[in-house]
Short mmCIF file of C-alpha atoms in Angstrom, two decimals:
data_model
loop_
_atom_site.label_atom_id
_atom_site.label_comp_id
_atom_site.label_asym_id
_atom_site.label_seq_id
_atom_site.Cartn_x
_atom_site.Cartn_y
_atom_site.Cartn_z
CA UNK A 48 -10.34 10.37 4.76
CA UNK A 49 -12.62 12.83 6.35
CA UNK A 50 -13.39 14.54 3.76
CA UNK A 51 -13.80 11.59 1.56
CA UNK A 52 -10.73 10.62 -0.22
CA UNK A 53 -8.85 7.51 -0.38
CA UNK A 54 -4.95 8.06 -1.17
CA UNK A 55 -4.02 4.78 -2.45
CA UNK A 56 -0.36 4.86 -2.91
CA UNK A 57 0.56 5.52 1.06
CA UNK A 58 4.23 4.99 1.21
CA UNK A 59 7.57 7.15 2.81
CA UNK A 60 8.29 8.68 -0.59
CA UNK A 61 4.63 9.86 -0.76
CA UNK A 62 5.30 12.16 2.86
CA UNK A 63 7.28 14.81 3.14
CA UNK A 64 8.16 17.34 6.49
CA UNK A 65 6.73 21.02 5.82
CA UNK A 66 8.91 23.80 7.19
CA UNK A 67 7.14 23.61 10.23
CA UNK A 68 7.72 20.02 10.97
CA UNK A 69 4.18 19.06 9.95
CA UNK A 70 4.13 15.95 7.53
CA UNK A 71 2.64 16.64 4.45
CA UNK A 72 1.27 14.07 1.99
CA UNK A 73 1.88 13.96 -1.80
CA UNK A 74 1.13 12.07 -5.16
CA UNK A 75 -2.58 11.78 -5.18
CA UNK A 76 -2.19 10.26 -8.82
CA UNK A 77 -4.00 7.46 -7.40
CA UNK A 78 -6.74 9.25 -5.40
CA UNK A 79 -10.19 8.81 -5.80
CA UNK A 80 -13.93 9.43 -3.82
CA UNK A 81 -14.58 6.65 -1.06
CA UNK A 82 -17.57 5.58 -2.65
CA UNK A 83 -16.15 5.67 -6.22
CA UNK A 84 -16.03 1.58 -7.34
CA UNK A 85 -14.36 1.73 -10.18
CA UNK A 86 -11.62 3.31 -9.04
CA UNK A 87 -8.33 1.85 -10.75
CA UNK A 88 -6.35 -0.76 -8.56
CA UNK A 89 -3.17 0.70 -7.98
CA UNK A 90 -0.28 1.55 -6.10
CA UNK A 91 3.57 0.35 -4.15
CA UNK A 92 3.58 -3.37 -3.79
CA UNK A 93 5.26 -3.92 -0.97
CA UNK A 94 2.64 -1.00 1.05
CA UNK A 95 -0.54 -3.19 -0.32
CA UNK A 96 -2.84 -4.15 1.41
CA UNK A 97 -2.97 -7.88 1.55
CA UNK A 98 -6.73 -7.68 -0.61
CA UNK A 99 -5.76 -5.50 -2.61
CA UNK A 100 -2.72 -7.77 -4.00
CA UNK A 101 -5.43 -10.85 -4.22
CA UNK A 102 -7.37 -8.48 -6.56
CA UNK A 103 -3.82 -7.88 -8.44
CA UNK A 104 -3.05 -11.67 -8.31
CA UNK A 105 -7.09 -13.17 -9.70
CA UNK A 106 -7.70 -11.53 -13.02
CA UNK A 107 -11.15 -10.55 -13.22
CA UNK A 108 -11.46 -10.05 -9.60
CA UNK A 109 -13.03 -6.93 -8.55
CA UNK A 110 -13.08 -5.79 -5.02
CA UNK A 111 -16.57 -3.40 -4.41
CA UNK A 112 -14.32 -1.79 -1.72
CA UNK A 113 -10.95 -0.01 -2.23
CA UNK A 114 -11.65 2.47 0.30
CA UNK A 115 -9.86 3.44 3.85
CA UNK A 116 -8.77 -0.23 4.67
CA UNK A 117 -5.87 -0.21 2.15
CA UNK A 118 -4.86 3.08 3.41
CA UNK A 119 -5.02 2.07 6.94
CA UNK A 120 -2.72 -0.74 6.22
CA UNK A 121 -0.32 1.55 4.42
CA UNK A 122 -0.19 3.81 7.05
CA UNK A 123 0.88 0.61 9.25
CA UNK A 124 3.44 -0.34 6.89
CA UNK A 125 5.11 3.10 7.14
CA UNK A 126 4.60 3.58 11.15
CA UNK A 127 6.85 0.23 11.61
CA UNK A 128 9.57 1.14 9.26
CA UNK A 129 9.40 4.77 11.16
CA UNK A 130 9.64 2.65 14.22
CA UNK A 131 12.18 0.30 13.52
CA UNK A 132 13.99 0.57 10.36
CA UNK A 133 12.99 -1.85 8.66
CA UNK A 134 10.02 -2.81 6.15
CA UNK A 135 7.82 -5.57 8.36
CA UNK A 136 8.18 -8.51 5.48
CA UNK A 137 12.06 -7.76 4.63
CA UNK A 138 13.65 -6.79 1.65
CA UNK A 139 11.63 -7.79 -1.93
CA UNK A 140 14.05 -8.93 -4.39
CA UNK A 141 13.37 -7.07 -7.99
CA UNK A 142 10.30 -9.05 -9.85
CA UNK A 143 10.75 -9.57 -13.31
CA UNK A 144 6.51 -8.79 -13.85
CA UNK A 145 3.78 -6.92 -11.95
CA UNK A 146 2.75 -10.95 -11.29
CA UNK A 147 5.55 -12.07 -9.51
CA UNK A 148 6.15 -9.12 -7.50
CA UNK A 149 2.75 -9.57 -6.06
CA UNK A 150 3.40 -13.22 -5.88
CA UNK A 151 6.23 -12.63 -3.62
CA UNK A 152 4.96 -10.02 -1.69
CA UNK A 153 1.41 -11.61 -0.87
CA UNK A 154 3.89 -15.11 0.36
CA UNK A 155 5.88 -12.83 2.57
CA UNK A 156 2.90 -11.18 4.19
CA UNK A 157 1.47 -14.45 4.81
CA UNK A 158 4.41 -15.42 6.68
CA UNK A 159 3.96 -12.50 8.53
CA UNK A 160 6.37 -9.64 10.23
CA UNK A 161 10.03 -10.18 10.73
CA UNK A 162 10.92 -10.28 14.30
CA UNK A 163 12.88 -7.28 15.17
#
């Protein structure tokens, strides 16, 4: 982020441990400049951030800012499961389309996090 780039696609596949024990992060497929809009919308379901799966969810909807929040709330995902385990929402049962999955994801974040 400091030198300008959003990731996008923050998830534990996505970091791997160097030799040294440093975490390293991977698959910038995703990537673009902070201040580039049209950046595409994409990314792991269940480690999107909540407006980025209302985006997903209203066609035509275009966020003007896919930068560091989505990121942030990756990273937040991945700290908890680090922490305890388990993803924060529970397990996501396979979606038969891109539609449902958000669907189901966006109700279970708006329940909010399992108790551990």
């Amino acid at each position: 982020h400091k030198a300008g780039y959003v990731h996008h696609d923050l998830k534990p596949s996505n970091v791997l441990l160097g030799a040294d024990g440093w975490p390293r992060l991977m698959d910038f497929n995703l990537a673009s400049h902070q201040g580039d809009t049209k950046s595409r919308l994409g990314g792991t379901l269940p480690y999107m951030a909540p407006e980025l799966l209302e985006e997903l969810a209203t066609p035509g909807r275009r966020l003007t800012d896919k930068g560091v929040k989505g990121d942030i709330y990756s990273f937040g995902v991945i700290v908890y499961e680090l922490l305890t385990g388990l993803h924060p929402f529970g397990r996501f049962p396979k979606a038969k389309t891109i539609r449902e999955g958000v669907r189901q994801v966006l109700e279970k974040q708006q329940q909010g996090a399992k108790p551990i």
